[in-house]
JSON list of C-alpha atoms in Angstrom, two decimals:
[
{"chain": "A", "resi": 1, "resn": "MET", "atom": "CA", "xyz": [-8.47, -8.62, 27.79]},
{"chain": "A", "resi": 2, "resn": "ASN", "atom": "CA", "xyz": [-5.74, -8.73, 25.16]},
{"chain": "A", "resi": 3, "resn": "LYS", "atom": "CA", "xyz": [-5.21, -5.74, 22.90]},
{"chain": "A", "resi": 4, "resn": "LYS", "atom": "CA", "xyz": [-5.56, -6.51, 19.21]},
{"chain": "A", "resi": 5, "resn": "LYS", "atom": "CA", "xyz": [-2.31, -6.25, 17.29]},
{"chain": "A", "resi": 6, "resn": "ARG", "atom": "CA", "xyz": [-2.87, -3.63, 14.58]},
{"chain": "A", "resi": 7, "resn": "VAL", "atom": "CA", "xyz": [-0.97, -3.88, 11.29]},
{"chain": "A", "resi": 8, "resn": "VAL", "atom": "CA", "xyz": [-0.89, -1.05, 8.76]},
{"chain": "A", "resi": 9, "resn": "THR", "atom": "CA", "xyz": [0.38, -0.94, 5.21]},
{"chain": "A", "resi": 10, "resn": "ALA", "atom": "CA", "xyz": [-0.04, 1.60, 2.44]},
{"chain": "A", "resi": 11, "resn": "GLY", "atom": "CA", "xyz": [0.11, 1.80, -1.33]},
{"chain": "A", "resi": 12, "resn": "THR", "atom": "CA", "xyz": [-1.50, 2.90, -4.54]},
{"chain": "A", "resi": 13, "resn": "PHE", "atom": "CA", "xyz": [-3.31, -0.37, -5.39]},
{"chain": "A", "resi": 14, "resn": "ASP", "atom": "CA", "xyz": [-4.19, 0.98, -8.83]},
{"chain": "A", "resi": 15, "resn": "ILE", "atom": "CA", "xyz": [-4.91, -2.20, -10.77]},
{"chain": "A", "resi": 16, "resn": "LEU", "atom": "CA", "xyz": [-5.10, -5.08, -8.32]},
{"chain": "A", "resi": 17, "resn": "HIS", "atom": "CA", "xyz": [-2.88, -8.09, -9.06]},
{"chain": "A", "resi": 18, "resn": "PRO", "atom": "CA", "xyz": [-1.55, -11.15, -7.17]},
{"chain": "A", "resi": 19, "resn": "GLY", "atom": "CA", "xyz": [1.36, -9.15, -5.73]},
{"chain": "A", "resi": 20, "resn": "HIS", "atom": "CA", "xyz": [-1.08, -6.90, -3.90]},
{"chain": "A", "resi": 21, "resn": "TYR", "atom": "CA", "xyz": [-2.93, -9.89, -2.50]},
{"chain": "A", "resi": 22, "resn": "GLU", "atom": "CA", "xyz": [0.28, -11.59, -1.32]},
{"chain": "A", "resi": 23, "resn": "LEU", "atom": "CA", "xyz": [1.39, -8.39, 0.43]},
{"chain": "A", "resi": 24, "resn": "LEU", "atom": "CA", "xyz": [-1.96, -8.03, 2.19]},
{"chain": "A", "resi": 25, "resn": "LYS", "atom": "CA", "xyz": [-2.07, -11.71, 3.17]},
{"chain": "A", "resi": 26, "resn": "PHE", "atom": "CA", "xyz": [1.43, -11.37, 4.66]},
{"chain": "A", "resi": 27, "resn": "CYS", "atom": "CA", "xyz": [0.40, -8.22, 6.54]},
{"chain": "A", "resi": 28, "resn": "LYS", "atom": "CA", "xyz": [-2.65, -9.91, 8.03]},
{"chain": "A", "resi": 29, "resn": "SER", "atom": "CA", "xyz": [-0.52, -12.87, 9.18]},
{"chain": "A", "resi": 30, "resn": "LEU", "atom": "CA", "xyz": [1.41, -10.48, 11.45]},
{"chain": "A", "resi": 31, "resn": "GLY", "atom": "CA", "xyz": [-1.54, -9.31, 13.54]},
{"chain": "A", "resi": 32, "resn": "ASP", "atom": "CA", "xyz": [-5.22, -9.31, 14.32]},
{"chain": "A", "resi": 33, "resn": "GLU", "atom": "CA", "xyz": [-6.36, -6.24, 12.40]},
{"chain": "A", "resi": 34, "resn": "LEU", "atom": "CA", "xyz": [-5.13, -5.01, 9.02]},
{"chain": "A", "resi": 35, "resn": "ILE", "atom": "CA", "xyz": [-5.78, -1.43, 7.99]},
{"chain": "A", "resi": 36, "resn": "VAL", "atom": "CA", "xyz": [-4.64, -0.34, 4.55]},
{"chain": "A", "resi": 37, "resn": "ILE", "atom": "CA", "xyz": [-3.91, 3.27, 3.67]},
{"chain": "A", "resi": 38, "resn": "VAL", "atom": "CA", "xyz": [-4.72, 3.86, 0.00]},
{"chain": "A", "resi": 39, "resn": "ALA", "atom": "CA", "xyz": [-2.77, 6.68, -1.61]},
{"chain": "A", "resi": 40, "resn": "ARG", "atom": "CA", "xyz": [-4.73, 9.70, -2.76]},
{"chain": "A", "resi": 41, "resn": "ASP", "atom": "CA", "xyz": [-4.82, 10.47, -6.50]},
{"chain": "A", "resi": 42, "resn": "GLU", "atom": "CA", "xyz": [-2.92, 13.71, -5.91]},
{"chain": "A", "resi": 43, "resn": "THR", "atom": "CA", "xyz": [-0.23, 11.91, -3.90]},
{"chain": "A", "resi": 44, "resn": "VAL", "atom": "CA", "xyz": [0.25, 9.27, -6.60]},
{"chain": "A", "resi": 45, "resn": "LYS", "atom": "CA", "xyz": [0.63, 12.00, -9.21]},
{"chain": "A", "resi": 46, "resn": "LYS", "atom": "CA", "xyz": [3.37, 13.65, -7.12]},
{"chain": "A", "resi": 47, "resn": "ILE", "atom": "CA", "xyz": [5.25, 10.40, -6.46]},
{"chain": "A", "resi": 48, "resn": "LYS", "atom": "CA", "xyz": [4.80, 8.55, -9.77]},
{"chain": "A", "resi": 49, "resn": "GLY", "atom": "CA", "xyz": [4.31, 11.47, -12.13]},
{"chain": "A", "resi": 50, "resn": "ARG", "atom": "CA", "xyz": [0.93, 10.18, -13.33]},
{"chain": "A", "resi": 51, "resn": "THR", "atom": "CA", "xyz": [-2.59, 9.96, -12.03]},
{"chain": "A", "resi": 52, "resn": "PRO", "atom": "CA", "xyz": [-3.86, 6.48, -11.20]},
{"chain": "A", "resi": 53, "resn": "ILE", "atom": "CA", "xyz": [-6.15, 4.78, -13.68]},
{"chain": "A", "resi": 54, "resn": "ILE", "atom": "CA", "xyz": [-8.68, 3.88, -10.99]},
{"chain": "A", "resi": 55, "resn": "PRO", "atom": "CA", "xyz": [-9.96, 6.81, -8.85]},
{"chain": "A", "resi": 56, "resn": "GLU", "atom": "CA", "xyz": [-8.99, 6.80, -5.17]},
{"chain": "A", "resi": 57, "resn": "GLU", "atom": "CA", "xyz": [-12.39, 5.95, -3.69]},
{"chain": "A", "resi": 58, "resn": "GLN", "atom": "CA", "xyz": [-12.84, 3.01, -6.08]},
{"chain": "A", "resi": 59, "resn": "ARG", "atom": "CA", "xyz": [-9.34, 1.74, -5.18]},
{"chain": "A", "resi": 60, "resn": "ARG", "atom": "CA", "xyz": [-10.19, 2.05, -1.49]},
{"chain": "A", "resi": 61, "resn": "ILE", "atom": "CA", "xyz": [-13.43, 0.09, -1.92]},
{"chain": "A", "resi": 62, "resn": "MET", "atom": "CA", "xyz": [-11.69, -2.68, -3.87]},
{"chain": "A", "resi": 63, "resn": "VAL", "atom": "CA", "xyz": [-8.86, -3.01, -1.34]},
{"chain": "A", "resi": 64, "resn": "GLU", "atom": "CA", "xyz": [-11.32, -3.13, 1.55]},
{"chain": "A", "resi": 65, "resn": "ALA", "atom": "CA", "xyz": [-13.20, -5.93, -0.22]},
{"chain": "A", "resi": 66, "resn": "LEU", "atom": "CA", "xyz": [-10.14, -8.20, -0.14]},
{"chain": "A", "resi": 67, "resn": "LYS", "atom": "CA", "xyz": [-10.30, -10.98, 2.44]},
{"chain": "A", "resi": 68, "resn": "PRO", "atom": "CA", "xyz": [-7.19, -10.07, 4.49]},
{"chain": "A", "resi": 69, "resn": "VAL", "atom": "CA", "xyz": [-8.22, -6.41, 4.88]},
{"chain": "A", "resi": 70, "resn": "ASP", "atom": "CA", "xyz": [-10.29, -5.27, 7.85]},
{"chain": "A", "resi": 71, "resn": "LYS", "atom": "CA", "xyz": [-10.49, -1.65, 6.77]},
{"chain": "A", "resi": 72, "resn": "ALA", "atom": "CA", "xyz": [-9.11, 0.59, 4.01]},
{"chain": "A", "resi": 73, "resn": "ILE", "atom": "CA", "xyz": [-8.82, 4.34, 4.36]},
{"chain": "A", "resi": 74, "resn": "LEU", "atom": "CA", "xyz": [-7.58, 7.13, 2.12]},
{"chain": "A", "resi": 75, "resn": "GLY", "atom": "CA", "xyz": [-4.26, 8.73, 2.95]},
{"chain": "A", "resi": 76, "resn": "SER", "atom": "CA", "xyz": [-3.82, 12.33, 4.00]},
{"chain": "A", "resi": 77, "resn": "LEU", "atom": "CA", "xyz": [-3.30, 15.16, 1.54]},
{"chain": "A", "resi": 78, "resn": "LYS", "atom": "CA", "xyz": [-1.48, 17.21, 4.20]},
{"chain": "A", "resi": 79, "resn": "ASN", "atom": "CA", "xyz": [0.91, 14.87, 5.99]},
{"chain": "A", "resi": 80, "resn": "LYS", "atom": "CA", "xyz": [1.78, 11.32, 4.94]},
{"chain": "A", "resi": 81, "resn": "LEU", "atom": "CA", "xyz": [2.20, 10.34, 8.61]},
{"chain": "A", "resi": 82, "resn": "GLU", "atom": "CA", "xyz": [-1.22, 11.63, 9.68]},
{"chain": "A", "resi": 83, "resn": "PRO", "atom": "CA", "xyz": [-3.06, 8.28, 9.32]},
{"chain": "A", "resi": 84, "resn": "ILE", "atom": "CA", "xyz": [-0.24, 6.46, 11.11]},
{"chain": "A", "resi": 85, "resn": "LEU", "atom": "CA", "xyz": [-0.40, 8.94, 13.99]},
{"chain": "A", "resi": 86, "resn": "GLU", "atom": "CA", "xyz": [-4.16, 8.40, 14.26]},
{"chain": "A", "resi": 87, "resn": "LEU", "atom": "CA", "xyz": [-4.07, 4.60, 13.90]},
{"chain": "A", "resi": 88, "resn": "LYS", "atom": "CA", "xyz": [-1.07, 3.98, 16.20]},
{"chain": "A", "resi": 89, "resn": "PRO", "atom": "CA", "xyz": [-0.19, 0.63, 14.64]},
{"chain": "A", "resi": 90, "resn": "ASP", "atom": "CA", "xyz": [1.86, -2.07, 16.32]},
{"chain": "A", "resi": 91, "resn": "ILE", "atom": "CA", "xyz": [3.40, -3.04, 12.96]},
{"chain": "A", "resi": 92, "resn": "ILE", "atom": "CA", "xyz": [3.92, -1.13, 9.71]},
{"chain": "A", "resi": 93, "resn": "VAL", "atom": "CA", "xyz": [4.64, -3.16, 6.59]},
{"chain": "A", "resi": 94, "resn": "LEU", "atom": "CA", "xyz": [6.44, -1.57, 3.65]},
{"chain": "A", "resi": 95, "resn": "GLY", "atom": "CA", "xyz": [6.05, -3.12, 0.22]},
{"chain": "A", "resi": 96, "resn": "PRO", "atom": "CA", "xyz": [8.97, -4.13, -2.00]},
{"chain": "A", "resi": 97, "resn": "ASP", "atom": "CA", "xyz": [8.51, -1.15, -4.32]},
{"chain": "A", "resi": 98, "resn": "GLN", "atom": "CA", "xyz": [8.21, 1.46, -1.56]},
{"chain": "A", "resi": 99, "resn": "THR", "atom": "CA", "xyz": [11.81, 2.53, -1.93]},
{"chain": "A", "resi": 100, "resn": "THR", "atom": "CA", "xyz": [11.17, 6.14, -0.89]},
{"chain": "A", "resi": 101, "resn": "PHE", "atom": "CA", "xyz": [10.73, 4.83, 2.66]},
{"chain": "A", "resi": 102, "resn": "ASP", "atom": "CA", "xyz": [13.75, 3.78, 4.66]},
{"chain": "A", "resi": 103, "resn": "GLU", "atom": "CA", "xyz": [12.87, 1.66, 7.70]},
{"chain": "A", "resi": 104, "resn": "GLU", "atom": "CA", "xyz": [15.25, 3.45, 10.09]},
{"chain": "A", "resi": 105, "resn": "THR", "atom": "CA", "xyz": [14.28, 6.95, 8.96]},
{"chain": "A", "resi": 106, "resn": "LEU", "atom": "CA", "xyz": [10.59, 6.13, 9.37]},
{"chain": "A", "resi": 107, "resn": "LYS", "atom": "CA", "xyz": [11.24, 4.62, 12.81]},
{"chain": "A", "resi": 108, "resn": "LYS", "atom": "CA", "xyz": [13.10, 7.76, 13.95]},
{"chain": "A", "resi": 109, "resn": "GLU", "atom": "CA", "xyz": [10.38, 10.04, 12.56]},
{"chain": "A", "resi": 110, "resn": "LEU", "atom": "CA", "xyz": [7.67, 8.13, 14.44]},
{"chain": "A", "resi": 111, "resn": "GLU", "atom": "CA", "xyz": [9.68, 8.17, 17.67]},
{"chain": "A", "resi": 112, "resn": "LYS", "atom": "CA", "xyz": [9.27, 11.97, 17.65]},
{"chain": "A", "resi": 113, "resn": "TYR", "atom": "CA", "xyz": [5.54, 11.29, 18.17]},
{"chain": "A", "resi": 114, "resn": "ASN", "atom": "CA", "xyz": [6.21, 8.63, 20.83]},
{"chain": "A", "resi": 115, "resn": "LEU", "atom": "CA", "xyz": [5.21, 5.84, 18.44]},
{"chain": "A", "resi": 116, "resn": "HIS", "atom": "CA", "xyz": [7.35, 2.71, 18.33]},
{"chain": "A", "resi": 117, "resn": "PRO", "atom": "CA", "xyz": [5.84, 0.28, 15.81]},
{"chain": "A", "resi": 118, "resn": "GLU", "atom": "CA", "xyz": [7.80, -2.61, 14.41]},
{"chain": "A", "resi": 119, "resn": "ILE", "atom": "CA", "xyz": [8.62, -1.83, 10.78]},
{"chain": "A", "resi": 120, "resn": "VAL", "atom": "CA", "xyz": [8.75, -4.78, 8.40]},
{"chain": "A", "resi": 121, "resn": "ARG", "atom": "CA", "xyz": [9.73, -4.85, 4.74]},
{"chain": "A", "resi": 122, "resn": "PHE", "atom": "CA", "xyz": [7.87, -7.36, 2.55]},
{"chain": "A", "resi": 123, "resn": "ASN", "atom": "CA", "xyz": [10.33, -8.33, -0.18]},
{"chain": "A", "resi": 124, "resn": "ASN", "atom": "CA", "xyz": [8.57, -11.17, -1.94]},
{"chain": "A", "resi": 125, "resn": "TYR", "atom": "CA", "xyz": [7.61, -10.46, -5.50]},
{"chain": "A", "resi": 126, "resn": "VAL", "atom": "CA", "xyz": [4.96, -12.80, -6.84]},
{"chain": "A", "resi": 127, "resn": "LYS", "atom": "CA", "xyz": [6.20, -14.82, -9.79]},
{"chain": "A", "resi": 128, "resn": "CYS", "atom": "CA", "xyz": [3.46, -14.24, -12.35]},
{"chain": "A", "resi": 129, "resn": "PRO", "atom": "CA", "xyz": [3.28, -12.59, -15.78]},
{"chain": "A", "resi": 130, "resn": "PHE", "atom": "CA", "xyz": [1.57, -9.43, -14.52]},
{"chain": "A", "resi": 131, "resn": "HIS", "atom": "CA", "xyz": [2.95, -8.56, -11.11]},
{"chain": "A", "resi": 132, "resn": "SER", "atom": "CA", "xyz": [2.66, -4.80, -11.53]},
{"chain": "A", "resi": 133, "resn": "SER", "atom": "CA", "xyz": [-0.11, -2.44, -12.58]},
{"chain": "A", "resi": 134, "resn": "PHE", "atom": "CA", "xyz": [2.23, -0.89, -15.16]},
{"chain": "A", "resi": 135, "resn": "ASP", "atom": "CA", "xyz": [2.87, -4.30, -16.79]},
{"chain": "A", "resi": 136, "resn": "ILE", "atom": "CA", "xyz": [-0.89, -4.86, -17.01]},
{"chain": "A", "resi": 137, "resn": "VAL", "atom": "CA", "xyz": [-1.37, -1.48, -18.69]},
{"chain": "A", "resi": 138, "resn": "LYS", "atom": "CA", "xyz": [1.45, -2.18, -21.17]},
{"chain": "A", "resi": 139, "resn": "GLU", "atom": "CA", "xyz": [-0.14, -5.51, -22.10]},
{"chain": "A", "resi": 140, "resn": "ILE", "atom": "CA", "xyz": [-3.57, -3.89, -22.61]},
{"chain": "A", "resi": 141, "resn": "ILE", "atom": "CA", "xyz": [-2.04, -1.28, -24.91]},
{"chain": "A", "resi": 142, "resn": "ARG", "atom": "CA", "xyz": [-0.09, -3.95, -26.79]},
{"chain": "A", "resi": 143, "resn": "ARG", "atom": "CA", "xyz": [-3.16, -6.12, -27.33]},
{"chain": "A", "resi": 144, "resn": "PHE", "atom": "CA", "xyz": [-5.70, -3.44, -28.14]},
{"chain": "A", "resi": 145, "resn": "CYS", "atom": "CA", "xyz": [-3.62, -0.77, -29.80]},
{"chain": "A", "resi": 146, "resn": "ASN", "atom": "CA", "xyz": [-0.91, -2.99, -31.25]},
{"chain": "A", "resi": 147, "resn": "LYS", "atom": "CA", "xyz": [1.71, -0.59, -29.84]},
{"chain": "A", "resi": 148, "resn": "GLU", "atom": "CA", "xyz": [4.66, -0.96, -27.56]},
{"chain": "A", "resi": 149, "resn": "ILE", "atom": "CA", "xyz": [5.27, 1.59, -24.80]}
]
């Protein structure tokens, strides 16, 4: 019996857009099972300096509803590696905007726990008018408040 190849990726997934879908579709193409770690509200606030618009459990539900995703879970509030250590993925995919993660540093950190997943960087940005949650928010403000931010 062949072991399923498990792929894991993580992100905020605040306001879903085509870039999110393309990332998840790519991730799923690399293996049999795709598990997505959705960042906790508190974590997003620390990293991005703002709370997400959509609460964490709603973001998790929406990500899990997407066709490429087999399961979506919330990240850890204690240790960002905790879900990875539990899931033991074969492949970890980093998104193009996850610049706080360096592939080699992550690989060395996981080796301390005897984990040796392949780490892949997805670098394709989707060419569309609203390829980021922030751009969507700016457009909403522009249209409904007639303001620029």
